[in-house]
Short mmCIF file of C-alpha atoms in Angstrom, two decimals:
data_model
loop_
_atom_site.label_atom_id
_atom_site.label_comp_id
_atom_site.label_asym_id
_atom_site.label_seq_id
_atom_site.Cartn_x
_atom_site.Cartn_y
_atom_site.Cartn_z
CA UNK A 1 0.00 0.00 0.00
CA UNK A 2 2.76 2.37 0.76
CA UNK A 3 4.16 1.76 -2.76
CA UNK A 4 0.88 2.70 -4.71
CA UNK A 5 0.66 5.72 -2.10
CA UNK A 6 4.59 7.25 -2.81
CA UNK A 7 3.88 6.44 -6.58
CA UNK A 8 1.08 8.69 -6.67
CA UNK A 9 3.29 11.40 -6.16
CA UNK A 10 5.99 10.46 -8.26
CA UNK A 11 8.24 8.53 -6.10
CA UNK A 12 8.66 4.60 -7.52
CA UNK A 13 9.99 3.11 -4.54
CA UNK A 14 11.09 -0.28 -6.03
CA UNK A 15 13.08 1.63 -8.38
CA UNK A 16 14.94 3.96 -5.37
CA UNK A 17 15.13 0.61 -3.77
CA UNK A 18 17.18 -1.37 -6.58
CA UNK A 19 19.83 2.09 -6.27
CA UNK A 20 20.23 2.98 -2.87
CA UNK A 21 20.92 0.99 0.18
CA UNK A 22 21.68 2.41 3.32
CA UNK A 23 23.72 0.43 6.05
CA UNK A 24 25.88 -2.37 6.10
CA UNK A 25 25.93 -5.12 2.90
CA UNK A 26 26.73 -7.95 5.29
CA UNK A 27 24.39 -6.73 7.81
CA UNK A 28 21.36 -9.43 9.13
CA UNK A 29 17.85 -9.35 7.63
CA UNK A 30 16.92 -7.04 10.92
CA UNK A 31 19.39 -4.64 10.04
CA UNK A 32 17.55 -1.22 8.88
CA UNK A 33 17.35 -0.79 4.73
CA UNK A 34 15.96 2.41 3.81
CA UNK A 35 16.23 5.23 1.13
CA UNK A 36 16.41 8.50 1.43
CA UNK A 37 14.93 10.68 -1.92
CA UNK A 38 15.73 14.18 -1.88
CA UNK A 39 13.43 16.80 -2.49
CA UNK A 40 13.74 20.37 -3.67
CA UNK A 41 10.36 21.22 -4.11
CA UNK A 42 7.03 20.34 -3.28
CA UNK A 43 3.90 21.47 -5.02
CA UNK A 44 0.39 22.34 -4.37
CA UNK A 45 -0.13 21.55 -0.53
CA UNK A 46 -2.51 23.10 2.24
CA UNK A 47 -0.52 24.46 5.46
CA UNK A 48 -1.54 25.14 9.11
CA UNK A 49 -2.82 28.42 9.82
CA UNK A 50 -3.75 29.25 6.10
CA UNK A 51 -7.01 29.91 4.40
CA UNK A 52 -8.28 26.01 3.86
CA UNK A 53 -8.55 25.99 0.31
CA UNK A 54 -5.11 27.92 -0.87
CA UNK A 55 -2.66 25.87 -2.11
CA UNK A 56 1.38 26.47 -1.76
CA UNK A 57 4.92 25.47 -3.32
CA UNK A 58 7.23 24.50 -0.94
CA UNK A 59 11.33 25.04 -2.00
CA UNK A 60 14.12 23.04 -0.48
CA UNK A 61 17.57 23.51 0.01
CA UNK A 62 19.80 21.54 2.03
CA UNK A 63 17.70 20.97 5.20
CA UNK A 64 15.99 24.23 5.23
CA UNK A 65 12.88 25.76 3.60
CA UNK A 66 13.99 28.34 1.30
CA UNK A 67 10.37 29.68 0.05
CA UNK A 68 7.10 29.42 0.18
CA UNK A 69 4.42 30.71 -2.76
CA UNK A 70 0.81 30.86 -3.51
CA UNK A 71 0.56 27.22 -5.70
CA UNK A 72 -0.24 28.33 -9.54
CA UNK A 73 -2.30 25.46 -10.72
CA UNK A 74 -1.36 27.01 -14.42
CA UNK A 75 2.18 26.64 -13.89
CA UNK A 76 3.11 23.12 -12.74
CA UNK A 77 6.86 21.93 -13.06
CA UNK A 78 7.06 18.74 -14.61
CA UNK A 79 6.57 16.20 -12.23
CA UNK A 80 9.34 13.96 -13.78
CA UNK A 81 12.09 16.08 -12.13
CA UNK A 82 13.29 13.47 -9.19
CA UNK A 83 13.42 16.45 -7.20
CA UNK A 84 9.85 17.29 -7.54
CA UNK A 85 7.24 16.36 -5.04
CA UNK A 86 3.72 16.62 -6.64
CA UNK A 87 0.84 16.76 -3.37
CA UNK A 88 -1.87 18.70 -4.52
CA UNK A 89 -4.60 18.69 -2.05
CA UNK A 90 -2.29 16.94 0.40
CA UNK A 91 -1.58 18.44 3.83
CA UNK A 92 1.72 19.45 5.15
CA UNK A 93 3.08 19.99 8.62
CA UNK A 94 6.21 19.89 10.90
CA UNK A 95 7.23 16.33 11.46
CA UNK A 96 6.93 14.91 14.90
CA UNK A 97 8.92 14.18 18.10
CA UNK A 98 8.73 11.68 20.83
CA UNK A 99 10.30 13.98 23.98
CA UNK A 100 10.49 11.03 25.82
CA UNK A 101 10.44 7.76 25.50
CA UNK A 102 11.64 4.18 26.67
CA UNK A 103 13.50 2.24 24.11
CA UNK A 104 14.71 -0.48 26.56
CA UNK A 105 11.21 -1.45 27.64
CA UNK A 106 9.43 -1.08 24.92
CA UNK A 107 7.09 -3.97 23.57
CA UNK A 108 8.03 -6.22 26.58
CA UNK A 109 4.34 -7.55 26.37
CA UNK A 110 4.57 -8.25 22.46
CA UNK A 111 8.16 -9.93 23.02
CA UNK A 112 7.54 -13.96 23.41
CA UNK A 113 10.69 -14.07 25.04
CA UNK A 114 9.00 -12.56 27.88
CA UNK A 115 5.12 -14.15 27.57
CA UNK A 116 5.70 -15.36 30.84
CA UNK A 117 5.56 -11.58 32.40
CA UNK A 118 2.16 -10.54 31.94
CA UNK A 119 -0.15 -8.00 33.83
CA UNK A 120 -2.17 -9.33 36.58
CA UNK A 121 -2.90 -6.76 38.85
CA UNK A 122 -1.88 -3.74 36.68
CA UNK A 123 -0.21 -1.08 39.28
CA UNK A 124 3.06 0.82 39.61
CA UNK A 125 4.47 -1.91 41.90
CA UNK A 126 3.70 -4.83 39.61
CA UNK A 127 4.87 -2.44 36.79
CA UNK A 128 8.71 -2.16 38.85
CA UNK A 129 8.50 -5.78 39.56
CA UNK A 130 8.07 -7.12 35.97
CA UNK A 131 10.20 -4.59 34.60
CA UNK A 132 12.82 -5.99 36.66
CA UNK A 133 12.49 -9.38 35.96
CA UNK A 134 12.63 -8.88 32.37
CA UNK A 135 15.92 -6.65 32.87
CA UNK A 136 17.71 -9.39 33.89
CA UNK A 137 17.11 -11.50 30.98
CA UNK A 138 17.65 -8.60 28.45
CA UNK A 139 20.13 -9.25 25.64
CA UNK A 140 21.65 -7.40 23.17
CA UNK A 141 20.25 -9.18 20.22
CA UNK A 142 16.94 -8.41 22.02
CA UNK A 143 17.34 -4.62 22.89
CA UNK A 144 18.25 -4.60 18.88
CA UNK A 145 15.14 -6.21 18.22
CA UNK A 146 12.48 -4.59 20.15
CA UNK A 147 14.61 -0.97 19.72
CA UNK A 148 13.74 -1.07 16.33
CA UNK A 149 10.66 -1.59 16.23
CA UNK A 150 9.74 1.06 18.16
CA UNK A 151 12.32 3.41 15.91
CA UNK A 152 10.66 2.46 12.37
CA UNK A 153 6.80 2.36 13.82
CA UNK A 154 7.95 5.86 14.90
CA UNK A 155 9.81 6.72 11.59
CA UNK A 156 6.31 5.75 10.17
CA UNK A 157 4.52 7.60 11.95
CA UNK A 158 6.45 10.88 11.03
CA UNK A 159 8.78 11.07 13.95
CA UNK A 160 12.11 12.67 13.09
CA UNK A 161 13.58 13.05 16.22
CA UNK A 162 13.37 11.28 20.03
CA UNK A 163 14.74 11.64 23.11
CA UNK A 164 14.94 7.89 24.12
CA UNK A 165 15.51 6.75 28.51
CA UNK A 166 18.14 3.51 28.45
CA UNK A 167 18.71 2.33 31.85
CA UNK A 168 22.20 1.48 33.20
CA UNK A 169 22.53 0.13 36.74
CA UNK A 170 24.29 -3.04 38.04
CA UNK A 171 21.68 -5.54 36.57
CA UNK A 172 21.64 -4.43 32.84
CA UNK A 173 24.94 -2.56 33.21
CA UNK A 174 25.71 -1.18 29.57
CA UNK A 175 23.63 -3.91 27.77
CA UNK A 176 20.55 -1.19 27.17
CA UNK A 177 23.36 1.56 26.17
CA UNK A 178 25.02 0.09 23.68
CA UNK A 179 22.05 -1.75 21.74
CA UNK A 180 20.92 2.44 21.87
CA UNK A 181 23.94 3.30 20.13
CA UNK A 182 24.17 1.13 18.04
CA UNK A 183 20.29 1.73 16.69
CA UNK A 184 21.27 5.66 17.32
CA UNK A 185 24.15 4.86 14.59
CA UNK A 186 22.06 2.85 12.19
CA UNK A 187 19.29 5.50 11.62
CA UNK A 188 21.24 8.53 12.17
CA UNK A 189 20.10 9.58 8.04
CA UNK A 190 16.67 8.72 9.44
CA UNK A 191 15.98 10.04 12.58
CA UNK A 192 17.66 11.93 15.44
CA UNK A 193 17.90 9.86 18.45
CA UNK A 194 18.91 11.91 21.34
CA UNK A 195 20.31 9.21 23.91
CA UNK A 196 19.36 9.48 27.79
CA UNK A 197 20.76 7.51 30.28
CA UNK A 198 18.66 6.89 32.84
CA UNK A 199 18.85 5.96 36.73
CA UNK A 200 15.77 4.00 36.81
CA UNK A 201 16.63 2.04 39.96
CA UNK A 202 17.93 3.90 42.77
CA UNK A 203 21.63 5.50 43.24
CA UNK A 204 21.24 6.49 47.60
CA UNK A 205 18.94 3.53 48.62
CA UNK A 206 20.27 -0.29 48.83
CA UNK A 207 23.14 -2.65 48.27
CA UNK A 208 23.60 -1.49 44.25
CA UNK A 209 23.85 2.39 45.19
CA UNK A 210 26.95 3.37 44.78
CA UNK A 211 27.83 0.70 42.15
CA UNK A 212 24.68 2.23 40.27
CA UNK A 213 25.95 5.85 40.26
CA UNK A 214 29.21 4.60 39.29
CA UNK A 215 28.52 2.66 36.25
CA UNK A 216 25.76 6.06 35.09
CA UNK A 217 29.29 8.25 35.51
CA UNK A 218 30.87 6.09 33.14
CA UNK A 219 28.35 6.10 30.95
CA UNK A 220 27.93 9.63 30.30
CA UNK A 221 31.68 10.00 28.96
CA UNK A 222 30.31 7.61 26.00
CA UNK A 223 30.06 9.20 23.16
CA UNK A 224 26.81 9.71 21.53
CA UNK A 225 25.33 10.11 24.87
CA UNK A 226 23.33 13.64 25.34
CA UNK A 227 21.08 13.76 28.08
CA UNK A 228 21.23 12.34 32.04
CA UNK A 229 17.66 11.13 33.48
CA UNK A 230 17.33 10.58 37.01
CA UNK A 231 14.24 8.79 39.33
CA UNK A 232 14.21 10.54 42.35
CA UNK A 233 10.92 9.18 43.65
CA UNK A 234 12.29 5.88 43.87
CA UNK A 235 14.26 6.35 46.96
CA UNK A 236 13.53 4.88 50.35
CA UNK A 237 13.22 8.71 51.73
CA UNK A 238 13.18 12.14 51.12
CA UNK A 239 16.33 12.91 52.53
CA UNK A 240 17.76 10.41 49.61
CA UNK A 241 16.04 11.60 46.91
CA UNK A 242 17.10 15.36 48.00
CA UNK A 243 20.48 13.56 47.16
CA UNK A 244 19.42 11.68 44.12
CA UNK A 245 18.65 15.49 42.85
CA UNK A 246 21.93 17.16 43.79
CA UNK A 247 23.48 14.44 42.37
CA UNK A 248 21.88 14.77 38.89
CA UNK A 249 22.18 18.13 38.97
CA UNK A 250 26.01 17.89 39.69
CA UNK A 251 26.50 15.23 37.50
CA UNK A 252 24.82 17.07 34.16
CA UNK A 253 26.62 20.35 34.55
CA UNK A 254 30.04 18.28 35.31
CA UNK A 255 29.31 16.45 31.74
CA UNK A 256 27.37 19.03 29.97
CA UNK A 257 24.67 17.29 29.56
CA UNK A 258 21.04 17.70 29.29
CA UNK A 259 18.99 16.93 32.60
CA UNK A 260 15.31 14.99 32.10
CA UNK A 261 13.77 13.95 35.64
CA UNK A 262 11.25 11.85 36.50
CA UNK A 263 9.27 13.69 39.00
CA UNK A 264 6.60 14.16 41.78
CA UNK A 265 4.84 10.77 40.16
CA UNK A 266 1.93 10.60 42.93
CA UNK A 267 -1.50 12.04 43.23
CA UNK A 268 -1.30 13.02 47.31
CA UNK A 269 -2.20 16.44 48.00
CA UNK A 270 -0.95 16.15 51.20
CA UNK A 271 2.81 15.13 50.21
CA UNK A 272 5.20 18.47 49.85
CA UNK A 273 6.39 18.30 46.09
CA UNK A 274 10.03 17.42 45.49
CA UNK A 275 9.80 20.30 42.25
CA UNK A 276 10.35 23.55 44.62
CA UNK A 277 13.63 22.07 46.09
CA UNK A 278 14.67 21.35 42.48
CA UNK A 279 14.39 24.28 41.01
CA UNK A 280 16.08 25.93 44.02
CA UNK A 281 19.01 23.37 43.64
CA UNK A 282 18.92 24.29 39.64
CA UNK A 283 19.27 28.00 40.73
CA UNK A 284 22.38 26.94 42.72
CA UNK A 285 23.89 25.62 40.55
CA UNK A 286 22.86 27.79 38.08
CA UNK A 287 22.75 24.50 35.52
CA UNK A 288 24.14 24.28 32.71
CA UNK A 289 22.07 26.86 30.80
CA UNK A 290 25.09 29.06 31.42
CA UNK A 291 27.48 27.67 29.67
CA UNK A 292 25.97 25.47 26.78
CA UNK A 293 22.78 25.32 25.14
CA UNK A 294 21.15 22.29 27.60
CA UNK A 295 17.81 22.04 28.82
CA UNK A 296 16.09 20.50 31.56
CA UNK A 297 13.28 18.18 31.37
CA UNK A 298 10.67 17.56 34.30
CA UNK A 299 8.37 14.83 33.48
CA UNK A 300 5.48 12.99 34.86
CA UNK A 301 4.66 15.45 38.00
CA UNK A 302 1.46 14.05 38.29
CA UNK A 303 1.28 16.01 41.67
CA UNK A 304 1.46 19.70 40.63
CA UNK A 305 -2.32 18.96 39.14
CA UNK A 306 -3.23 19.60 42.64
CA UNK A 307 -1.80 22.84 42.40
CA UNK A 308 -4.06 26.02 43.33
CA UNK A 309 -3.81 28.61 40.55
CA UNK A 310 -1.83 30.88 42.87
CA UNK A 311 0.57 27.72 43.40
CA UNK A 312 1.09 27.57 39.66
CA UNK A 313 1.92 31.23 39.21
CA UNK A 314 4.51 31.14 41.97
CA UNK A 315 5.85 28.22 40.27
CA UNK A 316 6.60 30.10 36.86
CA UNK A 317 7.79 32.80 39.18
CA UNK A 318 10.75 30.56 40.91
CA UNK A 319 11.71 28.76 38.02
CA UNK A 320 12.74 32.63 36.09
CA UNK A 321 14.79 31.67 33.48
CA UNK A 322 15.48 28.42 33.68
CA UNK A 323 15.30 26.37 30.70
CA UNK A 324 12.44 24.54 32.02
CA UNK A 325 9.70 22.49 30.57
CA UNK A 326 7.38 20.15 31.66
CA UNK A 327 6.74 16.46 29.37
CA UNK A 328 3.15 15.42 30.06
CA UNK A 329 2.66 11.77 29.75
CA UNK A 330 -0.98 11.12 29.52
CA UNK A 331 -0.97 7.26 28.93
CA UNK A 332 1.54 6.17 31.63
CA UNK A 333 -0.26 8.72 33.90
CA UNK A 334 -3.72 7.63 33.42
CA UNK A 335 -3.11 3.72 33.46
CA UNK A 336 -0.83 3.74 36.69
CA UNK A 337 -2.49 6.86 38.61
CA UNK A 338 -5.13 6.68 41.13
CA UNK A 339 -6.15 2.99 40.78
CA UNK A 340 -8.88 2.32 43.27
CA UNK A 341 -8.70 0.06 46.14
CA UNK A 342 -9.99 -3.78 46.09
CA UNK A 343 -12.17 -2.37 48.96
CA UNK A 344 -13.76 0.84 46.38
CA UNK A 345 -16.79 0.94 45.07
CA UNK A 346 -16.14 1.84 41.91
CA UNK A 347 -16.86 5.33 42.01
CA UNK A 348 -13.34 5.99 43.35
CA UNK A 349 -11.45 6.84 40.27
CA UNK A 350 -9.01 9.79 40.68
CA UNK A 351 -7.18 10.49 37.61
CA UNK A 352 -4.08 12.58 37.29
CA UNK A 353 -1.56 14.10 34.37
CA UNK A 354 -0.24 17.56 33.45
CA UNK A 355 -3.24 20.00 32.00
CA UNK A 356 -0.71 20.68 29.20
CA UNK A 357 -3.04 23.14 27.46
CA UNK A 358 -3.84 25.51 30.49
CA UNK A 359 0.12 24.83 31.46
CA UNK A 360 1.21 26.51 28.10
CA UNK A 361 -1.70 29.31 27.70
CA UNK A 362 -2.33 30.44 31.34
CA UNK A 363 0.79 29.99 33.29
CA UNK A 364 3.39 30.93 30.02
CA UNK A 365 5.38 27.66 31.15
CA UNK A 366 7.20 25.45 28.62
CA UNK A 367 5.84 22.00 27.66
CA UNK A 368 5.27 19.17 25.56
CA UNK A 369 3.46 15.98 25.31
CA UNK A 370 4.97 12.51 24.80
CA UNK A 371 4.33 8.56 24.80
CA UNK A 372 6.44 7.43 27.28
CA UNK A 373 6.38 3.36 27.49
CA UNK A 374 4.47 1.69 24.90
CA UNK A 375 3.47 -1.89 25.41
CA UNK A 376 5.23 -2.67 28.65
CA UNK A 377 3.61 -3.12 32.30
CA UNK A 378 3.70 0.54 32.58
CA UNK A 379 1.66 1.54 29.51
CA UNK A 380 0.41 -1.40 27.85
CA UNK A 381 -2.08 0.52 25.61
CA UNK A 382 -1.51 2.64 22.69
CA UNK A 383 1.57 2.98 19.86
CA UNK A 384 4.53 5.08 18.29
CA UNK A 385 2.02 7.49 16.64
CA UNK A 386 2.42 11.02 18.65
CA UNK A 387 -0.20 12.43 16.31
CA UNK A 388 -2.92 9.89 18.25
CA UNK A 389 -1.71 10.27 21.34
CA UNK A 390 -2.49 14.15 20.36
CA UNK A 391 -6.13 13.22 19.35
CA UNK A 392 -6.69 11.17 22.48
CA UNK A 393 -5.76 14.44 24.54
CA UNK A 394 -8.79 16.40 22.88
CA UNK A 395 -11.04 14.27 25.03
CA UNK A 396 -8.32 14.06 27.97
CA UNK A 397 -7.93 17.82 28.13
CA UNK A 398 -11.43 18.67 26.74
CA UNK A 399 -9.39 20.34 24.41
CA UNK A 400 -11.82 21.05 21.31
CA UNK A 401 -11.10 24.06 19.94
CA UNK A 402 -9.08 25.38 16.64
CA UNK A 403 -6.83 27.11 19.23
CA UNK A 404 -6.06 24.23 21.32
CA UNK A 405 -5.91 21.55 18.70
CA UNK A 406 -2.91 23.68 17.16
CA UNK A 407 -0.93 23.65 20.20
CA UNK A 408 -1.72 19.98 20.82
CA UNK A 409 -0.31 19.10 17.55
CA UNK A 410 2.76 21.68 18.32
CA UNK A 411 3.15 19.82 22.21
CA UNK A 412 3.79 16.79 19.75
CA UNK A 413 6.20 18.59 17.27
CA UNK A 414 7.96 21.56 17.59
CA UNK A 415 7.22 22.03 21.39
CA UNK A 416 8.61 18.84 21.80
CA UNK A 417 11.24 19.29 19.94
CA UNK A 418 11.86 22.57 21.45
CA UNK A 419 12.10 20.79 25.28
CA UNK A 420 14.68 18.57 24.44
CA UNK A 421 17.05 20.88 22.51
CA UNK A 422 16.12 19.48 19.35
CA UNK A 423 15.00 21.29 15.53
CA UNK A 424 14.07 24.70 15.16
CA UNK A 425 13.71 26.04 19.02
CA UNK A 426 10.35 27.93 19.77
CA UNK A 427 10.00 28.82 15.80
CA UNK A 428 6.82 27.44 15.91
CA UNK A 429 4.70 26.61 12.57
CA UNK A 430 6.44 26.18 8.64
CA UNK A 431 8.38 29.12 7.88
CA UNK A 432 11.34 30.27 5.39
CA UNK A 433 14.68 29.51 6.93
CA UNK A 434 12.85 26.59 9.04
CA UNK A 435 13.89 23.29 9.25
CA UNK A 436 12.81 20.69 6.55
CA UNK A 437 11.37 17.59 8.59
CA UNK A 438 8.15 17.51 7.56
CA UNK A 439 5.32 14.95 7.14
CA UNK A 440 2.87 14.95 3.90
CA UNK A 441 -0.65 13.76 4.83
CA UNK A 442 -2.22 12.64 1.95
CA UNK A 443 -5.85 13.22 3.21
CA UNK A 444 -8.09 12.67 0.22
CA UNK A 445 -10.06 15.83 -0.87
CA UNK A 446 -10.79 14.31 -4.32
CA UNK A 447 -14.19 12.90 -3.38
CA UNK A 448 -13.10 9.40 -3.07
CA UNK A 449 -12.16 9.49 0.42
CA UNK A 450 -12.98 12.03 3.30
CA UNK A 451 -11.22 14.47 3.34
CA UNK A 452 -8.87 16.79 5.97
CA UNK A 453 -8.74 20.71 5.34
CA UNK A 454 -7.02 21.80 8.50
CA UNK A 455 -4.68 21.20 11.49
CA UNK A 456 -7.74 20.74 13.57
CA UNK A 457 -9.04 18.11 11.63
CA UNK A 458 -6.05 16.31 11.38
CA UNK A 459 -5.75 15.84 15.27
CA UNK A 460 -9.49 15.27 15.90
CA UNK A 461 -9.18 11.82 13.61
CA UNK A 462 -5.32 11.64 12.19
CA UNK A 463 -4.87 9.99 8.61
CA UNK A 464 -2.92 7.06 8.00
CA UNK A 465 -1.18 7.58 4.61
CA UNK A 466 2.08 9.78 5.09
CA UNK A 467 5.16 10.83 3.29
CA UNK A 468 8.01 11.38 5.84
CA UNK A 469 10.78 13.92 5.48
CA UNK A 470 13.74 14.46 7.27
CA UNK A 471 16.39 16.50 6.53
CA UNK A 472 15.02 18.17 3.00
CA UNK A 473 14.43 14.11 1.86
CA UNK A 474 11.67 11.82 1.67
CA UNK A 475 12.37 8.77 4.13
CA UNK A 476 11.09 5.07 3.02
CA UNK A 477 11.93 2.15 5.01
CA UNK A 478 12.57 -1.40 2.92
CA UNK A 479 9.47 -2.83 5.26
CA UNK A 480 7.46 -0.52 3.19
#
């Protein structure tokens, strides 16, 4: 199907195919096999935040967007230049991002290796538990496996760039870290995978501590390694994870690295949030936005949507100029949060994640939106697609309107990309001198299908069929 699809708009993919072969000759059948097509121009598409029914040419150079003109039906290019993207009637926007996400754990319950490791009681403790297990059978041939999956679903989907959690500790050691870098390596010309390596188990509580820290020190002199993620939570007190924090903190600006925390992951209005003594600590230190370009990351905090509007404002007040932003992560949230008691009723049912939308427009604070864990204990539901995760936060965030579908589809693309240091910053939108990662919905219009005329559309009920740039080039994977 995706054949027909790229042929319709001048692209014969068997023919690319039989001339261009990306990685290794020798390499296994799993090995990635893709082709990248470049583009110079593309003709005739419908952009966010224009009139519905105008059409535009889009010019190319490099990895940029060099122009873009009113489409003149009466003065097409031939569509046999290679360079030539025909989409009339097709819809184009910003690719997407996944601002965090778990490329270790991923697909743990579509793995038969690990049938044996299924839900049965679905909560965060049975979550940790299986996790575990399944950590200490993990393999490299595995982590390969399972890693890229998730990468070409995600590729697929129109994601051009991730910031994907690895754990190292003293059960998996580097196992997770290298099968990353490796999969970083082999789709570098397809996708930018920012690496994070994550303390998922804890570095001031039990036997493995200091071992634990040790072996996360070591890893982030690899190279290809960007970002430091940290679990605070997970210690056995607050004094410890007050330490876990200072730690991380101490640790990213000593390696210049980016900082991405897991954070505040309860839903107890009576428990003092760990986020104010961060961002004091942060201030401290002064982190690393002083001297590099890095960014820190708070995700989950599943406790600040207790917070009293007054609470909120004081928080954008401490956190000044911080490079700051907040990942939402409505499916892990929802699944693990506020699972009623055997004892309930079953009208108990407290539900908790980051109100993204009000986040962004009322309090001026930094955010994005992301998957997380996809079909592990964690989050067994949904898939790689950020663009439905997007659509299931309209009904989430009762978030309807032509305004606040825009800036879900920006929380997963450009904001995202923006949190993690990634793309074109804050430029929000398609613009000359932007960045060419794009995706090309091809959403019908001509009568034989229903079609999509706007942004808003596209998020209420996202198409399937997409072309995905990256880099100023069209990006097809052999599986297609």
């Amino acid at each position: 199907m995706a054949a027909e699809f790229l042929k319709t708009h001048g692209i014969d993919l068997q023919g690319e195919m039989s001339k261009v072969q990306f990685g290794d000759a020798s390499s296994t059948p799993e090995s990635p096999t893709f082709i990248r097509r470049k583009v110079g121009k593309i003709q005739g598409v419908r952009l966010p935040n224009r009139e519905p029914d105008s059409r535009w040419d889009i010019s190319i150079e490099g990895k940029a967007i060099t122009s873009i003109k009113p489409h003149d039906p009466q003065n097409l290019a031939q569509t046999s230049d290679p360079e030539i993207l025909e989409a009339r009637d097709c819809f184009l926007t910003p690719s997407l991002c996944h601002p965090h996400v778990h490329l270790d754990k991923c697909f743990l319950l579509n793995d038969p290796k690990y049938a044996d490791l299924s839900i049965e009681k679905g909560d965060f403790a049975q979550a940790l538990s299986l996790t575990s297990k399944a950590k200490s059978r993990f393999s490299l041939d595995d982590l390969l496996r399972r890693g890229r999956w998730l990468i070409e679903e995600s590729i697929e989907a129109g994601v051009t760039c991730m910031r994907a959690f690895v754990e190292v500790d003293a059960t998996v050691r580097f196992k997770c870290l290298d099968a990353a870098l490796t999969l970083k390596a082999q789709y570098r010309d397809a996708c930018e995978i920012e690496i994070c390596v994550f303390a998922q188990d804890p570095i001031f509580t039990g036997e493995n501590a200091l071992d634990n820290r040790d072996l996360i020190e070591e890893a982030l002199q690899r190279d290809g390694v960007e970002v430091l993620g940290s679990t605070p939570y997970v210690e056995a007190d607050e004094a410890r994870m007050r330490k876990n924090v200072d730690w991380a903190v101490d640790a990213a600006w000593k390696y210049d690295k980016h900082l991405d925390l897991h954070l505040d992951y309860n839903l107890n209005a009576n428990k003092e949030p760990l986020i104010w003594y961060v961002i004091a600590r942060l201030h401290r230190r002064q982190h690393v936005s002083k001297k590099s370009n890095r960014t820190i990351v708070l995700g989950h905090c599943t406790r600040l949507t207790s917070f009293t509007a007054d609470q909120w404002h004081d928080l954008r007040r401490r956190i000044g100029d911080l490079p700051v932003s907040f990942v939402g992560l409505p499916t892990s949230d929802l699944f693990m949060m506020g699972k009623p008691s055997d004892e309930a009723g079953g009208g108990e049912r407290v539900r908790g994640t980051l109100q993204m939308p009000q986040m962004i427009q009322q309090y001026r604070l930094a955010g994005a939106i992301g998957i997380n864990n996809v079909g592990n204990a964690f989050t067994p539901q949904g898939n790689c697609d950020p663009l439905s995760l997007a659509s299931t936060c309209v009904g989430i965030y009762q978030a309807g309107t032509k305004k606040e579908t825009e800036l879900l589809y920006e929380c997963v693309s450009q904001r995202a990309k923006a949190a993690i240091g990634c793309g074109d910053g804050e430029n929000l939108g398609i613009h000359e001198g932007g960045e060419a990662d794009l995706i090309i919905f091809d959403v019908g219009n001509s009568g034989r299908r229903r079609g999509r005329r706007t942004l808003q559309e596209l998020v209420y009920d996202p198409p399937e069929r997409r072309i995905v740039m990256h880099e100023g080039n069209v990006i097809t994977l052999e599986s297609d």
